[in-house]
PDB file of C-alpha atoms in Angstrom:
ATOM      1  CA  MET A   1     -14.653  -2.007 -14.171  1.00 32.00           C
ATOM      2  CA  ARG A   2     -17.248  -1.413 -11.859  1.00 33.00           C
ATOM      3  CA  ALA A   3     -18.967   2.312 -11.597  1.00 34.00           C
ATOM      4  CA  TRP A   4     -21.054   3.189  -8.753  1.00 33.00           C
ATOM      5  CA  THR A   5     -22.769   6.183  -7.149  1.00 32.00           C
ATOM      6  CA  LYS A   6     -21.952   7.030  -3.562  1.00 31.00           C
ATOM      7  CA  GLY A   7     -23.382   9.934  -1.905  1.00 29.00           C
ATOM      8  CA  GLY A   8     -24.266  11.786  -5.301  1.00 28.00           C
ATOM      9  CA  MET A   9     -20.519  11.303  -6.397  1.00 29.00           C
ATOM     10  CA  LEU A  10     -19.470   8.973  -9.001  1.00 30.00           C
ATOM     11  CA  ALA A  11     -16.510   7.064  -9.573  1.00 33.00           C
ATOM     12  CA  ALA A  12     -14.826   3.756 -10.891  1.00 33.00           C
ATOM     13  CA  LEU A  13     -12.799   1.202  -9.627  1.00 36.00           C
ATOM     14  CA  ALA A  14     -10.554  -0.933 -12.182  1.00 38.00           C
ATOM     15  CA  LEU A  15      -9.130  -4.118 -10.380  1.00 37.00           C
ATOM     16  CA  LEU A  16      -6.814  -5.551 -11.912  1.00 38.00           C
ATOM     17  CA  ALA A  17      -6.040  -9.091 -11.899  1.00 35.00           C
ATOM     18  CA  LEU A  18      -3.010  -9.069 -14.546  1.00 37.00           C
ATOM     19  CA  LEU A  19      -0.343 -11.950 -15.323  1.00 34.00           C
ATOM     20  CA  ALA A  20       3.308 -10.838 -16.293  1.00 35.00           C
ATOM     21  CA  PRO A  21       3.680  -8.491 -19.077  1.00 38.00           C
ATOM     22  CA  ALA A  22       5.170 -11.464 -21.397  1.00 35.00           C
ATOM     23  CA  ALA A  23       1.965 -13.881 -20.265  1.00 37.00           C
ATOM     24  CA  ARG A  24      -0.326 -10.953 -21.926  1.00 49.00           C
ATOM     25  CA  ALA A  25       2.180 -10.659 -24.787  1.00 46.00           C
ATOM     26  CA  GLN A  26       3.117  -7.101 -23.952  1.00 77.00           C
ATOM     27  CA  SER A  27       5.880  -5.159 -24.400  1.00 91.00           C
ATOM     28  CA  PRO A  28       8.050  -3.095 -22.351  1.00 94.00           C
ATOM     29  CA  GLN A  29       8.362   0.539 -22.744  1.00 95.00           C
ATOM     30  CA  THR A  30       9.048   3.266 -21.040  1.00 96.00           C
ATOM     31  CA  ILE A  31       5.748   6.207 -21.149  1.00 96.00           C
ATOM     32  CA  VAL A  32       6.183   9.707 -20.980  1.00 96.00           C
ATOM     33  CA  LEU A  33       3.522  10.960 -18.449  1.00 96.00           C
ATOM     34  CA  ASP A  34       1.718  13.882 -20.383  1.00 96.00           C
ATOM     35  CA  GLY A  35      -1.515  12.590 -21.249  1.00 95.00           C
ATOM     36  CA  VAL A  36      -0.957  11.480 -24.926  1.00 96.00           C
ATOM     37  CA  ASN A  37      -1.260   8.149 -25.791  1.00 97.00           C
ATOM     38  CA  ASP A  38       1.863   6.804 -26.770  1.00 96.00           C
ATOM     39  CA  PHE A  39       1.461   3.155 -25.280  1.00 97.00           C
ATOM     40  CA  LEU A  40       1.886   0.202 -27.811  1.00 96.00           C
ATOM     41  CA  VAL A  41      -0.786  -1.670 -29.403  1.00 95.00           C
ATOM     42  CA  ALA A  42       0.387  -4.514 -27.773  1.00 95.00           C
ATOM     43  CA  ASN A  43      -0.025  -2.793 -24.382  1.00 95.00           C
ATOM     44  CA  ARG A  44      -3.830  -2.387 -24.474  1.00 95.00           C
ATOM     45  CA  ILE A  45      -4.873  -5.208 -22.832  1.00 93.00           C
ATOM     46  CA  ASP A  46      -8.877  -4.148 -22.715  1.00 89.00           C
ATOM     47  CA  GLN A  47     -11.121  -2.555 -25.256  1.00 87.00           C
ATOM     48  CA  ASP A  48     -13.753  -1.074 -22.753  1.00 80.00           C
ATOM     49  CA  GLY A  49     -15.675   1.816 -23.694  1.00 82.00           C
ATOM     50  CA  GLY A  50     -19.238   1.455 -24.739  1.00 80.00           C
ATOM     51  CA  ASP A  51     -19.862  -0.390 -21.363  1.00 83.00           C
ATOM     52  CA  THR A  52     -21.752   1.762 -19.383  1.00 84.00           C
ATOM     53  CA  GLN A  53     -24.659   3.456 -19.208  1.00 84.00           C
ATOM     54  CA  PHE A  54     -23.084   6.798 -19.164  1.00 84.00           C
ATOM     55  CA  THR A  55     -20.227   7.940 -21.451  1.00 83.00           C
ATOM     56  CA  GLN A  56     -18.885  10.137 -18.476  1.00 85.00           C
ATOM     57  CA  ILE A  57     -18.296   7.308 -16.689  1.00 83.00           C
ATOM     58  CA  ASP A  58     -17.044   4.419 -19.601  1.00 86.00           C
ATOM     59  CA  ILE A  59     -13.559   3.758 -19.696  1.00 88.00           C
ATOM     60  CA  GLY A  60     -12.056   3.281 -22.702  1.00 90.00           C
ATOM     61  CA  ASP A  61      -8.994   1.256 -24.340  1.00 93.00           C
ATOM     62  CA  PHE A  62      -6.672   0.421 -21.093  1.00 94.00           C
ATOM     63  CA  TYR A  63      -3.652  -0.094 -20.893  1.00 96.00           C
ATOM     64  CA  VAL A  64      -0.096  -1.444 -18.554  1.00 94.00           C
ATOM     65  CA  THR A  65       3.221  -1.702 -19.150  1.00 94.00           C
ATOM     66  CA  ASN A  66       6.128  -1.325 -17.236  1.00 94.00           C
ATOM     67  CA  ASP A  67       9.967  -0.762 -17.501  1.00 95.00           C
ATOM     68  CA  ALA A  68      12.513  -1.531 -15.109  1.00 94.00           C
ATOM     69  CA  VAL A  69      11.255   1.342 -12.746  1.00 96.00           C
ATOM     70  CA  LYS A  70       7.770   1.905 -13.131  1.00 96.00           C
ATOM     71  CA  LEU A  71       4.267   0.209 -14.083  1.00 95.00           C
ATOM     72  CA  TYR A  72       2.334   2.347 -16.429  1.00 96.00           C
ATOM     73  CA  VAL A  73      -1.425   2.811 -16.287  1.00 96.00           C
ATOM     74  CA  GLY A  74      -3.323   4.486 -18.932  1.00 96.00           C
ATOM     75  CA  PHE A  75      -6.374   4.652 -20.133  1.00 95.00           C
ATOM     76  CA  ALA A  76      -9.477   6.598 -22.022  1.00 93.00           C
ATOM     77  CA  HIS A  77     -11.521   8.998 -20.315  1.00 92.00           C
ATOM     78  CA  ASP A  78     -13.776  11.479 -21.006  1.00 89.00           C
ATOM     79  CA  LYS A  79     -15.739  13.368 -18.179  1.00 90.00           C
ATOM     80  CA  GLY A  80     -17.843  15.818 -20.287  1.00 88.00           C
ATOM     81  CA  THR A  81     -19.916  17.973 -18.346  1.00 90.00           C
ATOM     82  CA  TRP A  82     -20.432  15.869 -15.317  1.00 91.00           C
ATOM     83  CA  THR A  83     -18.682  16.971 -12.088  1.00 90.00           C
ATOM     84  CA  THR A  84     -17.376  14.911  -8.984  1.00 88.00           C
ATOM     85  CA  VAL A  85     -16.027  12.146 -11.120  1.00 90.00           C
ATOM     86  CA  GLN A  86     -13.479  10.368  -9.456  1.00 91.00           C
ATOM     87  CA  LEU A  87     -11.795   7.615 -10.988  1.00 91.00           C
ATOM     88  CA  GLY A  88      -9.575   4.990  -8.716  1.00 91.00           C
ATOM     89  CA  LEU A  89      -7.259   1.809  -9.195  1.00 92.00           C
ATOM     90  CA  ALA A  90      -6.706  -0.889  -7.152  1.00 92.00           C
ATOM     91  CA  ILE A  91      -4.154  -3.670  -7.981  1.00 93.00           C
ATOM     92  CA  ASP A  92      -3.241  -6.885  -6.079  1.00 92.00           C
ATOM     93  CA  VAL A  93       0.572  -7.932  -6.044  1.00 92.00           C
ATOM     94  CA  ASP A  94      -0.451 -11.488  -6.393  1.00 89.00           C
ATOM     95  CA  THR A  95      -1.379 -11.677  -2.867  1.00 86.00           C
ATOM     96  CA  ALA A  96      -4.494 -13.318  -1.551  1.00 83.00           C
ATOM     97  CA  ASP A  97      -4.767 -11.086   1.480  1.00 86.00           C
ATOM     98  CA  GLY A  98      -6.050  -7.309   1.135  1.00 89.00           C
ATOM     99  CA  GLY A  99      -8.772  -4.740   1.614  1.00 89.00           C
ATOM    100  CA  SER A 100     -12.596  -6.056   1.812  1.00 85.00           C
ATOM    101  CA  THR A 101     -13.215  -2.243   1.561  1.00 87.00           C
ATOM    102  CA  ASP A 102     -11.981   0.269  -0.174  1.00 89.00           C
ATOM    103  CA  PRO A 103     -10.109   3.654   1.684  1.00 93.00           C
ATOM    104  CA  TRP A 104     -13.190   5.325   3.011  1.00 89.00           C
ATOM    105  CA  GLY A 105     -14.744   2.404   4.416  1.00 86.00           C
ATOM    106  CA  ARG A 106     -17.123   1.345   1.648  1.00 84.00           C
ATOM    107  CA  GLN A 107     -17.486  -2.450   0.800  1.00 79.00           C
ATOM    108  CA  ILE A 108     -16.581  -3.494  -2.597  1.00 79.00           C
ATOM    109  CA  GLU A 109     -17.847  -6.917  -3.793  1.00 81.00           C
ATOM    110  CA  TRP A 110     -14.609  -8.817  -3.956  1.00 79.00           C
ATOM    111  CA  SER A 111     -15.995 -11.720  -2.191  1.00 74.00           C
ATOM    112  CA  SER A 112     -15.479 -14.343  -5.852  1.00 81.00           C
ATOM    113  CA  ALA A 113     -12.167 -12.857  -6.655  1.00 83.00           C
ATOM    114  CA  ALA A 114      -9.177 -15.101  -5.489  1.00 85.00           C
ATOM    115  CA  TYR A 115      -7.173 -11.766  -4.547  1.00 89.00           C
ATOM    116  CA  LYS A 116      -8.256  -8.563  -3.074  1.00 91.00           C
ATOM    117  CA  PRO A 117      -6.235  -5.451  -3.489  1.00 93.00           C
ATOM    118  CA  ASP A 118      -3.068  -4.435  -1.677  1.00 95.00           C
ATOM    119  CA  PHE A 119      -3.225  -0.954  -3.524  1.00 96.00           C
ATOM    120  CA  VAL A 120      -5.340   1.634  -4.666  1.00 96.00           C
ATOM    121  CA  PHE A 121      -4.813   4.807  -6.157  1.00 97.00           C
ATOM    122  CA  TYR A 122      -7.446   7.993  -6.490  1.00 94.00           C
ATOM    123  CA  VAL A 123      -7.907  11.005  -8.415  1.00 95.00           C
ATOM    124  CA  ASN A 124     -10.657  13.554  -8.120  1.00 94.00           C
ATOM    125  CA  LEU A 125     -11.209  14.574 -11.766  1.00 93.00           C
ATOM    126  CA  ASP A 126     -12.782  17.857 -10.300  1.00 93.00           C
ATOM    127  CA  ASN A 127      -9.992  19.355  -8.282  1.00 95.00           C
ATOM    128  CA  ASN A 128      -6.854  16.700  -8.900  1.00 96.00           C
ATOM    129  CA  TRP A 129      -7.035  15.674  -5.489  1.00 96.00           C
ATOM    130  CA  GLN A 130      -5.179  12.542  -5.621  1.00 97.00           C
ATOM    131  CA  ALA A 131      -4.014   9.881  -3.495  1.00 97.00           C
ATOM    132  CA  GLY A 132      -2.307   6.736  -2.892  1.00 98.00           C
ATOM    133  CA  TYR A 133      -2.822   3.726  -0.347  1.00 98.00           C
ATOM    134  CA  GLN A 134      -1.367   0.357   0.680  1.00 97.00           C
ATOM    135  CA  TRP A 135      -3.275  -2.367   2.812  1.00 95.00           C
ATOM    136  CA  ASN A 136      -1.025  -3.103   5.998  1.00 94.00           C
ATOM    137  CA  GLY A 137      -2.957  -6.461   7.185  1.00 91.00           C
ATOM    138  CA  ALA A 138      -5.758  -4.763   9.088  1.00 92.00           C
ATOM    139  CA  SER A 139      -6.614  -1.211   7.649  1.00 93.00           C
ATOM    140  CA  TRP A 140      -5.665   0.951   4.375  1.00 96.00           C
ATOM    141  CA  THR A 141      -2.280   2.827   4.950  1.00 97.00           C
ATOM    142  CA  SER A 142      -1.535   6.762   3.094  1.00 97.00           C
ATOM    143  CA  LEU A 143       1.067   6.359   0.824  1.00 97.00           C
ATOM    144  CA  ALA A 144       0.811   9.847  -0.734  1.00 97.00           C
ATOM    145  CA  ALA A 145      -2.008  12.238  -1.083  1.00 97.00           C
ATOM    146  CA  GLY A 146      -2.908  15.779  -2.141  1.00 97.00           C
ATOM    147  CA  SER A 147      -3.475  18.117  -5.689  1.00 97.00           C
ATOM    148  CA  GLY A 148      -1.654  16.303  -8.147  1.00 96.00           C
ATOM    149  CA  ALA A 149       0.238  14.031  -5.182  1.00 97.00           C
ATOM    150  CA  LEU A 150       0.484  11.436  -7.821  1.00 96.00           C
ATOM    151  CA  GLY A 151       2.182  12.788 -10.530  1.00 95.00           C
ATOM    152  CA  TRP A 152      -1.466  11.532 -12.275  1.00 95.00           C
ATOM    153  CA  VAL A 153      -1.783  12.727 -15.601  1.00 96.00           C
ATOM    154  CA  ALA A 154      -5.859  13.310 -15.301  1.00 92.00           C
ATOM    155  CA  SER A 155      -6.759  15.865 -17.415  1.00 90.00           C
ATOM    156  CA  GLY A 156      -8.008  15.461 -21.415  1.00 90.00           C
ATOM    157  CA  GLY A 157      -9.149  12.547 -22.549  1.00 91.00           C
ATOM    158  CA  PHE A 158      -6.683  10.481 -21.892  1.00 95.00           C
ATOM    159  CA  LYS A 159      -5.248   9.748 -18.655  1.00 95.00           C
ATOM    160  CA  GLU A 160      -1.665   7.862 -17.318  1.00 96.00           C
ATOM    161  CA  LEU A 161      -0.582   7.215 -14.118  1.00 96.00           C
ATOM    162  CA  GLY A 162       3.248   5.631 -13.314  1.00 96.00           C
ATOM    163  CA  ILE A 163       3.663   3.778  -9.669  1.00 96.00           C
ATOM    164  CA  LEU A 164       7.234   2.705  -8.929  1.00 96.00           C
ATOM    165  CA  LEU A 165       7.565  -0.690  -9.257  1.00 96.00           C
ATOM    166  CA  SER A 166       9.285  -0.233  -5.465  1.00 96.00           C
ATOM    167  CA  THR A 167       6.252   1.177  -4.322  1.00 96.00           C
ATOM    168  CA  LEU A 168       4.383  -1.771  -4.679  1.00 96.00           C
ATOM    169  CA  GLY A 169       6.946  -4.203  -3.515  1.00 94.00           C
ATOM    170  CA  VAL A 170       7.498  -6.302  -7.113  1.00 93.00           C
ATOM    171  CA  SER A 171      10.378  -5.938  -9.866  1.00 89.00           C
ATOM    172  CA  ALA A 172       9.857  -5.811 -13.627  1.00 86.00           C
ATOM    173  CA  GLY A 173       8.067  -9.354 -14.072  1.00 81.00           C
ATOM    174  CA  SER A 174       6.264  -9.937 -11.065  1.00 84.00           C
ATOM    175  CA  THR A 175       2.756 -10.971 -11.606  1.00 81.00           C
ATOM    176  CA  LEU A 176       0.001  -8.171 -10.570  1.00 80.00           C
TER     177      LEU A 176
END
């Protein structure tokens, strides 16, 4: 996970290079997107808390699972009293091609990564503005944008997002 500052705004971006669920000893499950952590412990892929200078941009335990329809991502995060905190999630669907910038044109250091992200999902915690983007081979294309547009549960201390596998162009068991 990497955090950066741009124009006085904080952002956190997670690049997922996940193996198929069976290879990570994950258990498929359906998650209720309600801001309550109901992920199985077997679906925790990283105990990431406490590795940043400021707790307000620190992402804690990180979970990933899927059912036959959706990929579910959940993680602990508390922005405290900070404002302009934004969170982003970049996902690669096992292709070497992908974006070398984020959807806003900021250069992200992907040069040492074998795969670049095909999708970016974003939320502004102040106003719940959410957006999803897909790399089309030359630039980022908007999938959805607006207040609550992705159904990302971003209030409270546990954030949850469900992404249709069909949006990602994958099926259960695919490598992400």
